Amino acid sequence: MNRGKYILVTICRLLVAATFILSGFVKAVDPLGTQYKLQDYATALHIGQVVPDWLTLIASLGLSAIEFTLGVLLLFAIHRRLCSRLAFLFMVVMTLITVWIAFWEPVKDCGCFGDAIPMTGKESLLKNVVLLAATYVLAHWPLQMTRFISKSNQWIVENYTILFILAVSLWCLYYLPLFDFRPYNIGADIKAGMEMPEGVQPPQYATTFILEKDGERKEFTIDDYPDSTWTFIDSRTELVSEGYEPPIHDFSIEDRESGEDITEEVLSHPSYTFLLISPNLAYASDTNFGEIDQLYEYAQEHGYPFYCLTASSDAAIARWRDLTGAEYPFCLTDETTLKTIIRSNPGLLLLKGSVIVNKWSHNRLPEIEASLISQPLEQSPIGTLSPDGAAHKIVALLLWFVLPLLLLTLADRTWAWTRWLKRKKKPLTTTNNKKSDK
């Protein structure tokens, strides 16, 4: 029975630890994405206007750090009683939240694994029920978890893990996410991402219009829409039947001056195009506007189109122009789309045709050195397609986090084994000495 209990606890421990580590890490590498999801939850609870952005950002950093750290501590069996109980309580709360999501659908995607593994509410609920059962097993038999490291060295793992995950979050917040799981990653073709494969059915939606006439309100569909004597009040769109939805389905660019859709014109340009992305210029950082203006001048000299895509009001655009002296044209794009494209406000996108060649945070804009001013992008390093290099980043993370903990564990186990050998030899030596005395 004890062996079966030990095997069950070990399986639960590895399952919970792996899930917490993965979930915490994908949130940590995209802190703004996690913040946006928390804001969606706040909006669903009708407290979006009350909860400040700084609070949701701190909650984003804290949530990823708690999940990742709990996962590592469970893996190493550090503070077994405390961590197993905390994990169980955490899963109780998460399970209740996913019950709400699964049956009332306040948000489309639960955000458990960020954009890395999208999950519906029901899928997330099933996952959390399994994890809840696993954490209950751990909380019931915490001492069945075998330690990987001695008590005297546990503090090293704890502090290193917390510092590491916070450093990763802050790095990705200041620059850009280390791993981009969204459809607008470097190397992605926007036009290809918008295409519908042959033979597939798109999702079907039905829009209901609420109109009023002579104090009477009625609902109409597009087929029986009445004449202009009715006053529009509201509308709602509902999904009738699910179908294939392309990865990029909400990307459009509207010229702010003429009101024309110039999406096709921008994506069909044969050369390079700079897109300055700002979901809301009222909250955009203006600390590097000089570099942005320099890049705009560079684009002008070489004939590259340069647009600022924003969802901002006319007043916010006018204010930005007054602050920065911006002369580049402004275009309108959906705010959620812009937040999905790049996790920076503002951020810079470089296209070649419809392919994303590069992305930069406003904290790390490309430097147009004097020696490069006369060179076109075809001959410049910044115009070269620079894939994310996921393999290189994974190796770097292994070297920075996994390798140190692995070496610490090996050193600790070697030290513990050496102490065990000394204790084993000591009684034998004492016995031999007594025999020699006789």
GROMACS .gro file of C-alpha atoms in nm:
model
  438
    1MET     CA    1   0.000   0.000   0.000
    2ASN     CA    2   0.282   0.243   0.086
    3ARG     CA    3   0.449   0.177  -0.248
    4GLY     CA    4   0.122   0.238  -0.435
    5LYS     CA    5   0.069   0.557  -0.236
    6TYR     CA    6   0.423   0.671  -0.319
    7ILE     CA    7   0.372   0.605  -0.692
    8LEU     CA    8   0.039   0.794  -0.692
    9VAL     CA    9   0.190   1.093  -0.510
   10THR     CA   10   0.490   1.097  -0.747
   11ILE     CA   11   0.265   1.099  -1.055
   12CYS     CA   12   0.049   1.378  -0.910
   13ARG     CA   13   0.354   1.573  -0.804
   14LEU     CA   14   0.513   1.563  -1.151
   15LEU     CA   15   0.182   1.645  -1.322
   16VAL     CA   16   0.108   1.945  -1.100
   17ALA     CA   17   0.467   2.072  -1.103
   18ALA     CA   18   0.496   2.051  -1.483
   19THR     CA   19   0.161   2.225  -1.535
   20PHE     CA   20   0.236   2.504  -1.288
   21ILE     CA   21   0.583   2.562  -1.433
   22LEU     CA   22   0.454   2.575  -1.791
   23SER     CA   23   0.153   2.792  -1.705
   24GLY     CA   24   0.361   3.031  -1.496
   25PHE     CA   25   0.635   3.059  -1.755
   26VAL     CA   26   0.412   3.135  -2.057
   27LYS     CA   27   0.243   3.406  -1.849
   28ALA     CA   28   0.580   3.543  -1.738
   29VAL     CA   29   0.715   3.579  -2.093
   30ASP     CA   30   0.406   3.779  -2.193
   31PRO     CA   31   0.316   3.994  -1.889
   32LEU     CA   32   0.116   4.244  -2.095
   33GLY     CA   33  -0.087   3.963  -2.252
   34THR     CA   34  -0.167   3.830  -1.904
   35GLN     CA   35  -0.260   4.183  -1.796
   36TYR     CA   36  -0.500   4.215  -2.092
   37LYS     CA   37  -0.666   3.886  -1.994
   38LEU     CA   38  -0.705   4.002  -1.634
   39GLN     CA   39  -0.861   4.323  -1.765
   40ASP     CA   40  -1.107   4.110  -1.965
   41TYR     CA   41  -1.206   3.934  -1.643
   42ALA     CA   42  -1.245   4.268  -1.466
   43THR     CA   43  -1.467   4.393  -1.749
   44ALA     CA   44  -1.679   4.077  -1.729
   45LEU     CA   45  -1.726   4.147  -1.357
   46HIS     CA   46  -1.820   4.509  -1.438
   47ILE     CA   47  -1.525   4.648  -1.241
   48GLY     CA   48  -1.301   4.728  -1.538
   49GLN     CA   49  -1.335   5.102  -1.485
   50VAL     CA   50  -1.253   5.071  -1.115
   51VAL     CA   51  -0.943   4.849  -1.131
   52PRO     CA   52  -0.638   5.057  -1.236
   53ASP     CA   53  -0.391   4.932  -1.498
   54TRP     CA   54  -0.100   4.927  -1.254
   55LEU     CA   55  -0.292   4.686  -1.032
   56THR     CA   56  -0.366   4.440  -1.314
   57LEU     CA   57  -0.001   4.459  -1.421
   58ILE     CA   58   0.121   4.378  -1.069
   59ALA     CA   59  -0.135   4.096  -1.055
   60SER     CA   60   0.000   3.965  -1.385
   61LEU     CA   61   0.358   3.958  -1.257
   62GLY     CA   62   0.250   3.808  -0.924
   63LEU     CA   63   0.031   3.536  -1.077
   64SER     CA   64   0.304   3.409  -1.308
   65ALA     CA   65   0.564   3.419  -1.029
   66ILE     CA   66   0.338   3.229  -0.786
   67GLU     CA   67   0.252   2.956  -1.037
   68PHE     CA   68   0.609   2.906  -1.158
   69THR     CA   69   0.760   2.912  -0.808
   70LEU     CA   70   0.499   2.672  -0.667
   71GLY     CA   71   0.569   2.434  -0.954
   72VAL     CA   72   0.944   2.436  -0.893
   73LEU     CA   73   0.906   2.396  -0.516
   74LEU     CA   74   0.670   2.101  -0.563
   75LEU     CA   75   0.914   1.947  -0.809
   76PHE     CA   76   1.194   1.972  -0.553
   77ALA     CA   77   0.959   1.884  -0.263
   78ILE     CA   78   1.052   2.202  -0.073
   79HIS     CA   79   0.820   2.296   0.217
   80ARG     CA   80   0.611   1.994   0.131
   81ARG     CA   81   0.319   2.057   0.367
   82LEU     CA   82   0.289   2.429   0.297
   83CYS     CA   83   0.336   2.412  -0.082
   84SER     CA   84   0.096   2.121  -0.132
   85ARG     CA   85  -0.175   2.303   0.067
   86LEU     CA   86  -0.115   2.628  -0.119
   87ALA     CA   87  -0.136   2.441  -0.451
   88PHE     CA   88  -0.466   2.282  -0.344
   89LEU     CA   89  -0.614   2.618  -0.239
   90PHE     CA   90  -0.491   2.774  -0.563
   91MET     CA   91  -0.664   2.502  -0.765
   92VAL     CA   92  -0.987   2.540  -0.566
   93VAL     CA   93  -1.000   2.908  -0.667
   94MET     CA   94  -0.900   2.838  -1.030
   95THR     CA   95  -1.158   2.560  -1.061
   96LEU     CA   96  -1.436   2.786  -0.935
   97ILE     CA   97  -1.331   3.050  -1.188
   98THR     CA   98  -1.334   2.799  -1.473
   99VAL     CA   99  -1.682   2.678  -1.369
  100TRP     CA  100  -1.793   3.038  -1.420
  101ILE     CA  101  -1.614   3.053  -1.758
  102ALA     CA  102  -1.741   2.714  -1.879
  103PHE     CA  103  -2.110   2.777  -1.810
  104TRP     CA  104  -2.147   3.156  -1.840
  105GLU     CA  105  -1.868   3.228  -2.094
  106PRO     CA  106  -1.770   3.579  -1.977
  107VAL     CA  107  -1.446   3.547  -2.179
  108LYS     CA  108  -1.371   3.346  -2.491
  109ASP     CA  109  -1.037   3.198  -2.380
  110CYS     CA  110  -0.949   3.126  -2.018
  111GLY     CA  111  -0.586   3.236  -2.064
  112CYS     CA  112  -0.445   2.952  -1.851
  113PHE     CA  113  -0.152   2.903  -2.089
  114GLY     CA  114  -0.158   3.245  -2.253
  115ASP     CA  115  -0.149   3.237  -2.632
  116ALA     CA  116   0.070   2.926  -2.630
  117ILE     CA  117  -0.217   2.678  -2.576
  118PRO     CA  118  -0.562   2.836  -2.626
  119MET     CA  119  -0.831   2.652  -2.430
  120THR     CA  120  -1.207   2.684  -2.416
  121GLY     CA  121  -1.383   2.719  -2.083
  122LYS     CA  122  -1.491   2.353  -2.076
  123GLU     CA  123  -1.142   2.228  -2.166
  124SER     CA  124  -0.995   2.442  -1.892
  125LEU     CA  125  -1.253   2.314  -1.642
  126LEU     CA  126  -1.166   1.953  -1.721
  127LYS     CA  127  -0.796   2.029  -1.680
  128ASN     CA  128  -0.852   2.203  -1.349
  129VAL     CA  129  -1.067   1.922  -1.210
  130VAL     CA  130  -0.781   1.678  -1.278
  131LEU     CA  131  -0.529   1.916  -1.120
  132LEU     CA  132  -0.758   1.975  -0.822
  133ALA     CA  133  -0.770   1.602  -0.757
  134ALA     CA  134  -0.392   1.577  -0.796
  135THR     CA  135  -0.327   1.863  -0.553
  136TYR     CA  136  -0.567   1.704  -0.302
  137VAL     CA  137  -0.356   1.387  -0.313
  138LEU     CA  138  -0.041   1.595  -0.251
  139ALA     CA  139  -0.202   1.788   0.035
  140HIS     CA  140  -0.324   1.462   0.192
  141TRP     CA  141   0.014   1.284   0.174
  142PRO     CA  142   0.276   1.559   0.148
  143LEU     CA  143   0.551   1.360   0.322
  144GLN     CA  144   0.536   1.096   0.047
  145MET     CA  145   0.715   1.343  -0.180
  146THR     CA  146   1.086   1.265  -0.190
  147ARG     CA  147   1.317   1.563  -0.153
  148PHE     CA  148   1.560   1.631  -0.436
  149ILE     CA  149   1.771   1.863  -0.225
  150SER     CA  150   1.870   1.895   0.140
  151LYS     CA  151   1.685   2.128   0.376
  152SER     CA  152   1.999   2.334   0.430
  153ASN     CA  153   2.017   2.423   0.057
  154GLN     CA  154   1.648   2.474  -0.014
  155TRP     CA  155   1.673   2.851   0.029
  156ILE     CA  156   1.899   2.868  -0.277
  157VAL     CA  157   1.634   2.708  -0.500
  158GLU     CA  158   1.357   2.928  -0.357
  159ASN     CA  159   1.536   3.260  -0.400
  160TYR     CA  160   1.691   3.175  -0.736
  161THR     CA  161   1.354   3.066  -0.876
  162ILE     CA  162   1.176   3.384  -0.762
  163LEU     CA  163   1.455   3.611  -0.891
  164PHE     CA  164   1.470   3.425  -1.223
  165ILE     CA  165   1.098   3.440  -1.304
  166LEU     CA  166   1.068   3.805  -1.201
  167ALA     CA  167   1.373   3.891  -1.412
  168VAL     CA  168   1.219   3.713  -1.713
  169SER     CA  169   0.889   3.900  -1.666
  170LEU     CA  170   1.056   4.240  -1.632
  171TRP     CA  171   1.282   4.174  -1.933
  172CYS     CA  172   0.982   4.079  -2.150
  173LEU     CA  173   0.786   4.376  -2.019
  174TYR     CA  174   1.065   4.623  -2.102
  175TYR     CA  175   1.150   4.473  -2.440
  176LEU     CA  176   0.925   4.214  -2.607
  177PRO     CA  177   0.815   3.859  -2.514
  178LEU     CA  178   1.096   3.604  -2.551
  179PHE     CA  179   0.854   3.370  -2.728
  180ASP     CA  180   0.583   3.506  -2.957
  181PHE     CA  181   0.289   3.263  -2.975
  182ARG     CA  182   0.062   3.504  -3.163
  183PRO     CA  183  -0.011   3.496  -3.540
  184TYR     CA  184   0.190   3.818  -3.586
  185ASN     CA  185   0.529   3.665  -3.502
  186ILE     CA  186   0.845   3.747  -3.695
  187GLY     CA  187   0.840   3.563  -4.028
  188ALA     CA  188   0.458   3.543  -4.041
  189ASP     CA  189   0.279   3.637  -4.363
  190ILE     CA  190  -0.022   3.851  -4.272
  191LYS     CA  191  -0.201   3.800  -4.605
  192ALA     CA  192  -0.154   3.423  -4.586
  193GLY     CA  193  -0.283   3.427  -4.228
  194MET     CA  194  -0.604   3.596  -4.345
  195GLU     CA  195  -0.685   3.344  -4.620
  196MET     CA  196  -0.959   3.084  -4.592
  197PRO     CA  197  -0.857   2.737  -4.715
  198GLU     CA  198  -1.072   2.587  -4.988
  199GLY     CA  199  -1.362   2.370  -4.883
  200VAL     CA  200  -1.395   2.498  -4.527
  201GLN     CA  201  -1.694   2.678  -4.383
  202PRO     CA  202  -1.649   3.008  -4.198
  203PRO     CA  203  -1.832   3.063  -3.869
  204GLN     CA  204  -2.188   3.187  -3.911
  205TYR     CA  205  -2.308   3.488  -3.711
  206ALA     CA  206  -2.650   3.646  -3.674
  207THR     CA  207  -2.693   4.012  -3.588
  208THR     CA  208  -3.004   4.138  -3.413
  209PHE     CA  209  -3.086   4.509  -3.433
  210ILE     CA  210  -3.285   4.685  -3.162
  211LEU     CA  211  -3.479   4.983  -3.296
  212GLU     CA  212  -3.744   5.217  -3.160
  213LYS     CA  213  -4.043   5.398  -3.311
  214ASP     CA  214  -4.313   5.594  -3.129
  215GLY     CA  215  -4.187   5.465  -2.794
  216GLU     CA  216  -4.203   5.101  -2.904
  217ARG     CA  217  -3.888   4.891  -2.926
  218LYS     CA  218  -3.857   4.588  -3.153
  219GLU     CA  219  -3.586   4.350  -3.265
  220PHE     CA  220  -3.506   4.299  -3.633
  221THR     CA  221  -3.263   4.092  -3.838
  222ILE     CA  222  -3.074   4.207  -4.148
  223ASP     CA  223  -3.346   4.044  -4.362
  224ASP     CA  224  -3.637   4.239  -4.216
  225TYR     CA  225  -3.459   4.565  -4.134
  226PRO     CA  226  -3.724   4.843  -4.136
  227ASP     CA  227  -3.726   5.185  -4.300
  228SER     CA  228  -3.554   5.500  -4.176
  229THR     CA  229  -3.848   5.602  -3.957
  230TRP     CA  230  -3.713   5.364  -3.691
  231THR     CA  231  -3.435   5.486  -3.457
  232PHE     CA  232  -3.136   5.260  -3.396
  233ILE     CA  233  -3.085   5.175  -3.027
  234ASP     CA  234  -2.844   4.882  -3.006
  235SER     CA  235  -2.734   4.559  -3.175
  236ARG     CA  236  -2.595   4.223  -3.073
  237THR     CA  237  -2.413   3.956  -3.270
  238GLU     CA  238  -2.436   3.588  -3.181
  239LEU     CA  239  -2.252   3.284  -3.312
  240VAL     CA  240  -2.498   3.058  -3.497
  241SER     CA  241  -2.261   2.782  -3.605
  242GLU     CA  242  -1.889   2.734  -3.553
  243GLY     CA  243  -1.654   2.708  -3.848
  244TYR     CA  244  -1.294   2.765  -3.950
  245GLU     CA  245  -1.156   3.102  -3.850
  246PRO     CA  246  -0.821   3.204  -4.001
  247PRO     CA  247  -0.543   3.292  -3.753
  248ILE     CA  248  -0.563   3.656  -3.863
  249HIS     CA  249  -0.926   3.761  -3.907
  250ASP     CA  250  -0.948   4.114  -3.775
  251PHE     CA  251  -0.659   4.302  -3.940
  252SER     CA  252  -0.756   4.613  -4.135
  253ILE     CA  253  -0.608   4.957  -4.194
  254GLU     CA  254  -0.830   5.258  -4.253
  255ASP     CA  255  -0.688   5.585  -4.378
  256ARG     CA  256  -0.783   5.841  -4.114
  257GLU     CA  257  -0.815   6.131  -4.360
  258SER     CA  258  -1.012   5.967  -4.642
  259GLY     CA  259  -1.180   5.684  -4.450
  260GLU     CA  260  -1.070   5.435  -4.717
  261ASP     CA  261  -0.956   5.080  -4.639
  262ILE     CA  262  -0.589   5.063  -4.746
  263THR     CA  263  -0.513   4.716  -4.606
  264GLU     CA  264  -0.454   4.560  -4.947
  265GLU     CA  265  -0.242   4.856  -5.058
  266VAL     CA  266  -0.014   4.828  -4.755
  267LEU     CA  267   0.021   4.449  -4.765
  268SER     CA  268   0.080   4.443  -5.142
  269HIS     CA  269   0.361   4.699  -5.138
  270PRO     CA  270   0.660   4.533  -5.311
  271SER     CA  271   0.920   4.680  -5.078
  272TYR     CA  272   0.947   4.757  -4.707
  273THR     CA  273   0.684   4.929  -4.493
  274PHE     CA  274   0.724   5.068  -4.140
  275LEU     CA  275   0.422   5.041  -3.910
  276LEU     CA  276   0.433   5.230  -3.581
  277ILE     CA  277   0.183   5.050  -3.356
  278SER     CA  278   0.003   5.227  -3.073
  279PRO     CA  279  -0.330   5.093  -2.942
  280ASN     CA  280  -0.386   5.414  -2.748
  281LEU     CA  281  -0.164   5.718  -2.796
  282ALA     CA  282  -0.292   5.870  -2.471
  283TYR     CA  283  -0.093   5.604  -2.283
  284ALA     CA  284   0.198   5.568  -2.527
  285SER     CA  285   0.554   5.639  -2.416
  286ASP     CA  286   0.698   5.950  -2.581
  287THR     CA  287   1.050   5.909  -2.442
  288ASN     CA  288   1.195   5.786  -2.775
  289PHE     CA  289   1.005   6.002  -3.021
  290GLY     CA  290   1.336   6.139  -3.154
  291GLU     CA  291   1.441   5.793  -3.272
  292ILE     CA  292   1.097   5.740  -3.427
  293ASP     CA  293   1.124   6.067  -3.617
  294GLN     CA  294   1.472   5.968  -3.734
  295LEU     CA  295   1.334   5.637  -3.863
  296TYR     CA  296   1.055   5.825  -4.042
  297GLU     CA  297   1.311   6.053  -4.211
  298TYR     CA  298   1.511   5.744  -4.312
  299ALA     CA  299   1.195   5.589  -4.462
  300GLN     CA  300   1.119   5.913  -4.648
  301GLU     CA  301   1.469   5.925  -4.799
  302HIS     CA  302   1.444   5.570  -4.931
  303GLY     CA  303   1.081   5.571  -5.036
  304TYR     CA  304   0.948   5.332  -4.772
  305PRO     CA  305   0.589   5.391  -4.656
  306PHE     CA  306   0.560   5.477  -4.285
  307TYR     CA  307   0.224   5.466  -4.106
  308CYS     CA  308   0.115   5.494  -3.745
  309LEU     CA  309  -0.167   5.247  -3.672
  310THR     CA  310  -0.380   5.344  -3.374
  311ALA     CA  311  -0.729   5.320  -3.229
  312SER     CA  312  -0.695   5.663  -3.066
  313SER     CA  313  -0.933   5.955  -3.083
  314ASP     CA  314  -0.861   6.270  -3.286
  315ALA     CA  315  -0.777   6.454  -2.963
  316ALA     CA  316  -0.519   6.191  -2.861
  317ILE     CA  317  -0.361   6.199  -3.208
  318ALA     CA  318  -0.343   6.581  -3.201
  319ARG     CA  319  -0.183   6.570  -2.856
  320TRP     CA  320   0.076   6.316  -2.977
  321ARG     CA  321   0.162   6.537  -3.273
  322ASP     CA  322   0.207   6.838  -3.044
  323LEU     CA  323   0.432   6.641  -2.807
  324THR     CA  324   0.650   6.469  -3.067
  325GLY     CA  325   0.621   6.679  -3.380
  326ALA     CA  326   0.510   6.367  -3.569
  327GLU     CA  327   0.464   6.420  -3.944
  328TYR     CA  328   0.388   6.061  -4.043
  329PRO     CA  329   0.031   5.967  -4.145
  330PHE     CA  330  -0.208   5.811  -3.892
  331CYS     CA  331  -0.438   5.520  -3.974
  332LEU     CA  332  -0.711   5.347  -3.774
  333THR     CA  333  -0.700   4.981  -3.668
  334ASP     CA  334  -0.887   4.786  -3.403
  335GLU     CA  335  -0.735   4.831  -3.055
  336THR     CA  336  -0.741   4.460  -2.965
  337THR     CA  337  -0.568   4.377  -3.294
  338LEU     CA  338  -0.294   4.629  -3.224
  339LYS     CA  339  -0.241   4.488  -2.875
  340THR     CA  340  -0.210   4.143  -3.031
  341ILE     CA  341   0.039   4.251  -3.296
  342ILE     CA  342   0.303   4.381  -3.055
  343ARG     CA  343   0.331   4.407  -2.675
  344SER     CA  344   0.462   4.762  -2.669
  345ASN     CA  345   0.302   5.105  -2.680
  346PRO     CA  346   0.432   5.223  -2.913
  347GLY     CA  347   0.603   4.941  -3.097
  348LEU     CA  348   0.753   4.921  -3.444
  349LEU     CA  349   0.681   4.665  -3.714
  350LEU     CA  350   0.879   4.624  -4.036
  351LEU     CA  351   0.704   4.453  -4.326
  352LYS     CA  352   0.838   4.337  -4.660
  353GLY     CA  353   0.526   4.293  -4.864
  354SER     CA  354   0.296   4.124  -4.614
  355VAL     CA  355   0.572   3.937  -4.427
  356ILE     CA  356   0.677   4.059  -4.083
  357VAL     CA  357   1.056   4.105  -4.105
  358ASN     CA  358   1.118   4.253  -3.761
  359LYS     CA  359   0.955   4.390  -3.446
  360TRP     CA  360   1.090   4.633  -3.188
  361SER     CA  361   0.976   4.770  -2.855
  362HIS     CA  362   0.994   5.147  -2.810
  363ASN     CA  363   1.268   5.075  -2.556
  364ARG     CA  364   1.482   4.904  -2.818
  365LEU     CA  365   1.426   5.075  -3.151
  366PRO     CA  366   1.671   5.004  -3.434
  367GLU     CA  367   1.957   5.249  -3.447
  368ILE     CA  368   2.003   5.419  -3.784
  369GLU     CA  369   2.371   5.497  -3.764
  370ALA     CA  370   2.528   5.760  -3.986
  371SER     CA  371   2.700   5.490  -4.192
  372LEU     CA  372   2.363   5.326  -4.266
  373ILE     CA  373   2.165   5.638  -4.354
  374SER     CA  374   2.264   5.611  -4.718
  375GLN     CA  375   2.198   5.237  -4.733
  376PRO     CA  376   1.860   5.087  -4.829
  377LEU     CA  377   1.709   4.823  -4.601
  378GLU     CA  378   1.808   4.549  -4.846
  379GLN     CA  379   2.170   4.616  -4.749
  380SER     CA  380   2.106   4.688  -4.380
  381PRO     CA  381   2.098   4.438  -4.092
  382ILE     CA  382   1.761   4.570  -3.974
  383GLY     CA  383   1.603   4.474  -4.308
  384THR     CA  384   1.704   4.111  -4.276
  385LEU     CA  385   1.445   3.857  -4.172
  386SER     CA  386   1.540   3.770  -3.817
  387PRO     CA  387   1.344   3.466  -3.694
  388ASP     CA  388   1.279   3.439  -3.322
  389GLY     CA  389   1.547   3.172  -3.282
  390ALA     CA  390   1.335   2.972  -3.040
  391ALA     CA  391   1.596   2.699  -3.013
  392HIS     CA  392   1.863   2.952  -2.915
  393LYS     CA  393   1.634   3.104  -2.650
  394ILE     CA  394   1.546   2.763  -2.507
  395VAL     CA  395   1.916   2.677  -2.478
  396ALA     CA  396   1.981   3.011  -2.306
  397LEU     CA  397   1.701   2.946  -2.055
  398LEU     CA  398   1.834   2.599  -1.987
  399LEU     CA  399   2.179   2.743  -1.922
  400TRP     CA  400   2.048   3.021  -1.699
  401PHE     CA  401   1.794   2.827  -1.495
  402VAL     CA  402   1.792   2.450  -1.540
  403LEU     CA  403   2.168   2.397  -1.547
  404PRO     CA  404   2.243   2.589  -1.221
  405LEU     CA  405   1.968   2.401  -1.035
  406LEU     CA  406   2.085   2.071  -1.182
  407LEU     CA  407   2.443   2.136  -1.075
  408LEU     CA  408   2.323   2.242  -0.729
  409THR     CA  409   2.117   1.922  -0.698
  410LEU     CA  410   2.410   1.703  -0.805
  411ALA     CA  411   2.644   1.880  -0.563
  412ASP     CA  412   2.389   1.851  -0.283
  413ARG     CA  413   2.325   1.481  -0.347
  414THR     CA  414   2.700   1.413  -0.368
  415TRP     CA  415   2.752   1.591  -0.038
  416ALA     CA  416   2.462   1.398   0.123
  417TRP     CA  417   2.598   1.067  -0.012
  418THR     CA  418   2.945   1.149   0.124
  419ARG     CA  419   2.798   1.222   0.467
  420TRP     CA  420   2.603   0.895   0.456
  421LEU     CA  421   2.923   0.703   0.377
  422LYS     CA  422   3.104   0.869   0.666
  423ARG     CA  423   2.825   0.780   0.908
  424LYS     CA  424   2.826   0.423   0.783
  425LYS     CA  425   3.202   0.383   0.819
  426LYS     CA  426   3.220   0.541   1.164
  427PRO     CA  427   3.043   0.258   1.358
  428LEU     CA  428   3.249   0.000   1.167
  429THR     CA  429   3.573   0.176   1.264
  430THR     CA  430   3.462   0.202   1.626
  431THR     CA  431   3.382  -0.170   1.636
  432ASN     CA  432   3.722  -0.261   1.492
  433ASN     CA  433   3.898  -0.038   1.745
  434LYS     CA  434   3.714  -0.211   2.031
  435LYS     CA  435   3.815  -0.552   1.900
  436SER     CA  436   4.179  -0.444   1.875
  437ASP     CA  437   4.167  -0.316   2.236
  438LYS     CA  438   4.060  -0.661   2.352
   0.00000   0.00000   0.00000
